[in-house]
């Protein structure tokens, strides 16, 4: 070990020189294990004291400030409300979007459908947990506006969730695309169609 | 000069533990690897109930902690204690009871956990008869240790022994108080604590099992085997004293850092945080004393696989004990909790610190026991190398995964909706899980090399079961402190007092936190609409426990906007007052289920039926096991009344009428769920026509429980 390095170490640890360590060798002997009586490394002592002080300080501060973890949630929500107020255009919900028929939008709609909806309605719309989407019987009404509303708001107390909010929510445009795709399934013949459900027979 | 006495060290017991450590090490890691592969190929053991994730995970953790590290500790403890105290163990019979009893516990665990018999409490899953057996075996070990100290030929007890004593005393206290449970049958019990209280007791235990089963015993081993293998004196005796007492006193307070942002009263949570911060330096005291003992031996470290392993082990210890306190800060915890970050963190502790200190110790010990050189130093070096690379491959991807998960869970779109669904996060994690499994494979391969190497070394060496030794007997001296005797030096020869004092040191923190929470009723809010589970829901909950769903699903929504948005209203302490045991979980491999029956998470019965039968039929990217046996197996509710009576003893207000009418009520509720399923024409075709009588099946109970979850507080509005 170079001299320079040694002095670095000894400054940090105040360790006794190895060459003369007999001077601090205790008369302990445990199965041949001996013990030196090196002092506590100063940085260790300082660190310990600092953490203890910080801890006491932190604990007192937290109760002095009447901090409550619930307040963090309130702050987050308040922040979001302010953001909403500042950006009203982002939050305008329009339930009167028209059905799209161009190939590109329908392809986008199909992609959304396959990842999000096929589990319950089956890839070809034949239905499983959710109803068959290819027939003209609807539980919540056919046509763009109704389908868009069902998809956006979901059906309470069923597996059909609201897609406008929650984890993996769809934007208004995405909902418009997938609604358009759903409507494009009308009249197709799925492999294993589920029997028609609902009472609203929608005009073609 | 006094006449020396001759006596024999018992190496036979050491050899027994050596074999057991290696055998269980391979087993525990193999099970771990099986579990790791489930994250990549969720269906590779499909429909074998006893190999499903929820049952294997506790088997892995218990095997790693109690079978591998437990035997490893006893291995080193039996070897070093005899030599440090210059005597044979107090009683050969107790040594054997300790060994065979411990193996019996492990075998019983290996049988009962896959069968689904568990109490759900992490690292304390074993059911009550086994808990009693553990207590007896542990006390046998402690009696043997204390007996040996009393008949010692060495005036003072060495620091390694201090750590062994505090390990014994603290684990005894933790194990007994966390496992206070009311037996219902031979294989089923309910924790005496409910909800928040159960959570606090559990994590007081869980955290300190890490402290006093995975840390203090390893420090004890370090203090014997590092100076021995390096042939260097221990760096600082003073440091040993200070860091020993500060470590054991402070450690015990830190448990609540496992429950930050939960419904646990905040004054307890914050104690967990500050005591974790104060723990950094006491922990590092051990690391420094270990590493600086190697001062002057670094040339040896470069070539000796034993010392190399010790260095990585101690460094891993230092890293994990710095990271732990960082994770105890609320803002860091908000990110890391429930994610794979925590899995990475514990594996630095287990693979590097525990695994390598035990491996290094084994390489050193086998040469002493068999009076020969290691079969192959090269092979041991290879073990060291691929083990280290394995640790990196295990942990780095999981650190990344943890960050990814947390940020994906929390990310909102500009329109204030959550950007990712839960399953999106799983998909993103897949490559990380593959690398983790690769790292685990490397680590296990390294350990198998150890097994081969040790076997070959044993073959070529000669083993002496009773090793002759001699030492002078200990003359009797006054128990009083001599005039110039240092107080600690005096304490080191008063072994019973030492044991008592170290026990007192660890009792304080636990008592300050637990006693008020359990006995002061104002600590838990009261919610009038929260009612006990119906009989069917109760049976469903017990199946949830049996299947270990809580190993993947939390039931504790933290007060963050993203969690409230995803899972619903955040959890309140008063919602859990009838939960014996609590089921908050610690890791979100799947979504939180606390409000599965309410608000945004609610789904109809058919969804749950199809999802439990085959999660991938609903969600193609799911890694949840399929639970087909819940649909084929009849619900056994013969113990229902006993269960309800037991719970009533614990404070759940079931009336006599509810208990006597329980079976009828259960059948009625099950029939109701069955009717909603059978109303579906597809269900008729697919299941009813095949003769399925769904109302009799276990699945109705699970559905009933899931539909109940989180619904009670909504009723007050």
PDB file of N, CA and C in Angstrom, chain B residues 182 190-194 197 530-533 576-580 643-655 658-659:
ATOM      1  N   UNK B 182     -55.507 -19.078  17.291  1.00  0.00           N
ATOM      2  CA  UNK B 182     -56.512 -19.944  17.889  1.00  0.00           C
ATOM      3  C   UNK B 182     -56.746 -21.131  16.961  1.00  0.00           C
ATOM      4  N   UNK B 190     -56.686 -19.340  13.412  1.00  0.00           N
ATOM      5  CA  UNK B 190     -56.835 -17.919  13.105  1.00  0.00           C
ATOM      6  C   UNK B 190     -55.931 -17.116  14.025  1.00  0.00           C
ATOM      7  N   UNK B 191     -55.257 -16.123  13.458  1.00  0.00           N
ATOM      8  CA  UNK B 191     -54.419 -15.248  14.265  1.00  0.00           C
ATOM      9  C   UNK B 191     -55.271 -14.564  15.328  1.00  0.00           C
ATOM     10  N   UNK B 192     -54.731 -14.425  16.535  1.00  0.00           N
ATOM     11  CA  UNK B 192     -55.526 -13.766  17.576  1.00  0.00           C
ATOM     12  C   UNK B 192     -55.651 -12.273  17.307  1.00  0.00           C
ATOM     13  N   UNK B 193     -54.750 -11.716  16.529  1.00  0.00           N
ATOM     14  CA  UNK B 193     -54.835 -10.288  16.221  1.00  0.00           C
ATOM     15  C   UNK B 193     -55.647 -10.095  14.939  1.00  0.00           C
ATOM     16  N   UNK B 194     -56.256  -8.917  14.836  1.00  0.00           N
ATOM     17  CA  UNK B 194     -57.016  -8.641  13.616  1.00  0.00           C
ATOM     18  C   UNK B 194     -56.430  -7.433  12.893  1.00  0.00           C
ATOM     19  N   UNK B 197     -53.643  -4.500  13.750  1.00  0.00           N
ATOM     20  CA  UNK B 197     -52.787  -5.046  14.807  1.00  0.00           C
ATOM     21  C   UNK B 197     -52.015  -6.263  14.309  1.00  0.00           C
ATOM     22  N   UNK B 530     -69.079  -1.652   8.835  1.00  0.00           N
ATOM     23  CA  UNK B 530     -68.209  -2.816   8.617  1.00  0.00           C
ATOM     24  C   UNK B 530     -68.739  -3.994   9.429  1.00  0.00           C
ATOM     25  N   UNK B 531     -69.089  -5.063   8.738  1.00  0.00           N
ATOM     26  CA  UNK B 531     -69.707  -6.228   9.381  1.00  0.00           C
ATOM     27  C   UNK B 531     -68.862  -7.484   9.136  1.00  0.00           C
ATOM     28  N   UNK B 532     -69.031  -8.491  10.002  1.00  0.00           N
ATOM     29  CA  UNK B 532     -68.279  -9.735   9.779  1.00  0.00           C
ATOM     30  C   UNK B 532     -68.659 -10.396   8.451  1.00  0.00           C
ATOM     31  N   UNK B 533     -67.787 -11.278   7.981  1.00  0.00           N
ATOM     32  CA  UNK B 533     -68.060 -11.992   6.735  1.00  0.00           C
ATOM     33  C   UNK B 533     -69.218 -12.970   6.918  1.00  0.00           C
ATOM     34  N   UNK B 576     -60.701  -3.367   8.680  1.00  0.00           N
ATOM     35  CA  UNK B 576     -60.066  -4.674   8.806  1.00  0.00           C
ATOM     36  C   UNK B 576     -60.298  -5.319  10.170  1.00  0.00           C
ATOM     37  N   UNK B 577     -61.240  -4.765  10.946  1.00  0.00           N
ATOM     38  CA  UNK B 577     -61.339  -5.205  12.340  1.00  0.00           C
ATOM     39  C   UNK B 577     -61.747  -6.671  12.482  1.00  0.00           C
ATOM     40  N   UNK B 578     -62.352  -7.250  11.439  1.00  0.00           N
ATOM     41  CA  UNK B 578     -62.717  -8.674  11.542  1.00  0.00           C
ATOM     42  C   UNK B 578     -61.786  -9.560  10.733  1.00  0.00           C
ATOM     43  N   UNK B 579     -60.688  -9.015  10.281  1.00  0.00           N
ATOM     44  CA  UNK B 579     -59.760  -9.796   9.455  1.00  0.00           C
ATOM     45  C   UNK B 579     -58.735 -10.531  10.313  1.00  0.00           C
ATOM     46  N   UNK B 580     -59.057 -11.777  10.640  1.00  0.00           N
ATOM     47  CA  UNK B 580     -58.094 -12.654  11.330  1.00  0.00           C
ATOM     48  C   UNK B 580     -57.671 -13.730  10.337  1.00  0.00           C
ATOM     49  N   UNK B 643     -65.221 -22.770  13.122  1.00  0.00           N
ATOM     50  CA  UNK B 643     -64.509 -21.570  12.701  1.00  0.00           C
ATOM     51  C   UNK B 643     -65.186 -20.322  13.255  1.00  0.00           C
ATOM     52  N   UNK B 644     -66.512 -20.276  13.120  1.00  0.00           N
ATOM     53  CA  UNK B 644     -67.219 -19.076  13.566  1.00  0.00           C
ATOM     54  C   UNK B 644     -67.149 -18.920  15.081  1.00  0.00           C
ATOM     55  N   UNK B 645     -67.239 -20.061  15.780  1.00  0.00           N
ATOM     56  CA  UNK B 645     -67.124 -19.991  17.245  1.00  0.00           C
ATOM     57  C   UNK B 645     -65.736 -19.515  17.643  1.00  0.00           C
ATOM     58  N   UNK B 646     -64.741 -20.000  16.922  1.00  0.00           N
ATOM     59  CA  UNK B 646     -63.374 -19.576  17.208  1.00  0.00           C
ATOM     60  C   UNK B 646     -63.224 -18.078  16.999  1.00  0.00           C
ATOM     61  N   UNK B 647     -63.731 -17.610  15.878  1.00  0.00           N
ATOM     62  CA  UNK B 647     -63.615 -16.186  15.586  1.00  0.00           C
ATOM     63  C   UNK B 647     -64.382 -15.355  16.612  1.00  0.00           C
ATOM     64  N   UNK B 648     -65.503 -15.914  17.082  1.00  0.00           N
ATOM     65  CA  UNK B 648     -66.261 -15.164  18.096  1.00  0.00           C
ATOM     66  C   UNK B 648     -65.418 -14.988  19.353  1.00  0.00           C
ATOM     67  N   UNK B 649     -64.675 -16.030  19.705  1.00  0.00           N
ATOM     68  CA  UNK B 649     -63.786 -15.906  20.871  1.00  0.00           C
ATOM     69  C   UNK B 649     -62.784 -14.784  20.666  1.00  0.00           C
ATOM     70  N   UNK B 650     -62.419 -14.554  19.422  1.00  0.00           N
ATOM     71  CA  UNK B 650     -61.426 -13.518  19.137  1.00  0.00           C
ATOM     72  C   UNK B 650     -62.064 -12.149  18.953  1.00  0.00           C
ATOM     73  N   UNK B 651     -63.392 -12.083  19.114  1.00  0.00           N
ATOM     74  CA  UNK B 651     -64.023 -10.767  19.093  1.00  0.00           C
ATOM     75  C   UNK B 651     -64.872 -10.468  17.876  1.00  0.00           C
ATOM     76  N   UNK B 652     -65.058 -11.438  16.992  1.00  0.00           N
ATOM     77  CA  UNK B 652     -65.937 -11.196  15.846  1.00  0.00           C
ATOM     78  C   UNK B 652     -67.371 -11.473  16.305  1.00  0.00           C
ATOM     79  N   UNK B 653     -68.271 -10.494  16.217  1.00  0.00           N
ATOM     80  CA  UNK B 653     -69.582 -10.642  16.862  1.00  0.00           C
ATOM     81  C   UNK B 653     -70.581 -11.504  16.085  1.00  0.00           C
ATOM     82  N   UNK B 654     -70.292 -12.782  15.934  1.00  0.00           N
ATOM     83  CA  UNK B 654     -71.294 -13.681  15.368  1.00  0.00           C
ATOM     84  C   UNK B 654     -72.291 -14.040  16.460  1.00  0.00           C
ATOM     85  N   UNK B 655     -73.593 -14.010  16.130  1.00  0.00           N
ATOM     86  CA  UNK B 655     -74.593 -14.374  17.139  1.00  0.00           C
ATOM     87  C   UNK B 655     -74.803 -15.884  17.136  1.00  0.00           C
ATOM     88  N   UNK B 658     -76.696 -16.888  14.131  1.00  0.00           N
ATOM     89  CA  UNK B 658     -75.876 -16.906  12.915  1.00  0.00           C
ATOM     90  C   UNK B 658     -75.037 -18.175  12.844  1.00  0.00           C
ATOM     91  N   UNK B 659     -74.554 -18.588  14.004  1.00  0.00           N
ATOM     92  CA  UNK B 659     -73.700 -19.775  13.989  1.00  0.00           C
ATOM     93  C   UNK B 659     -74.527 -21.030  13.748  1.00  0.00           C
TER      94      UNK B 659
END
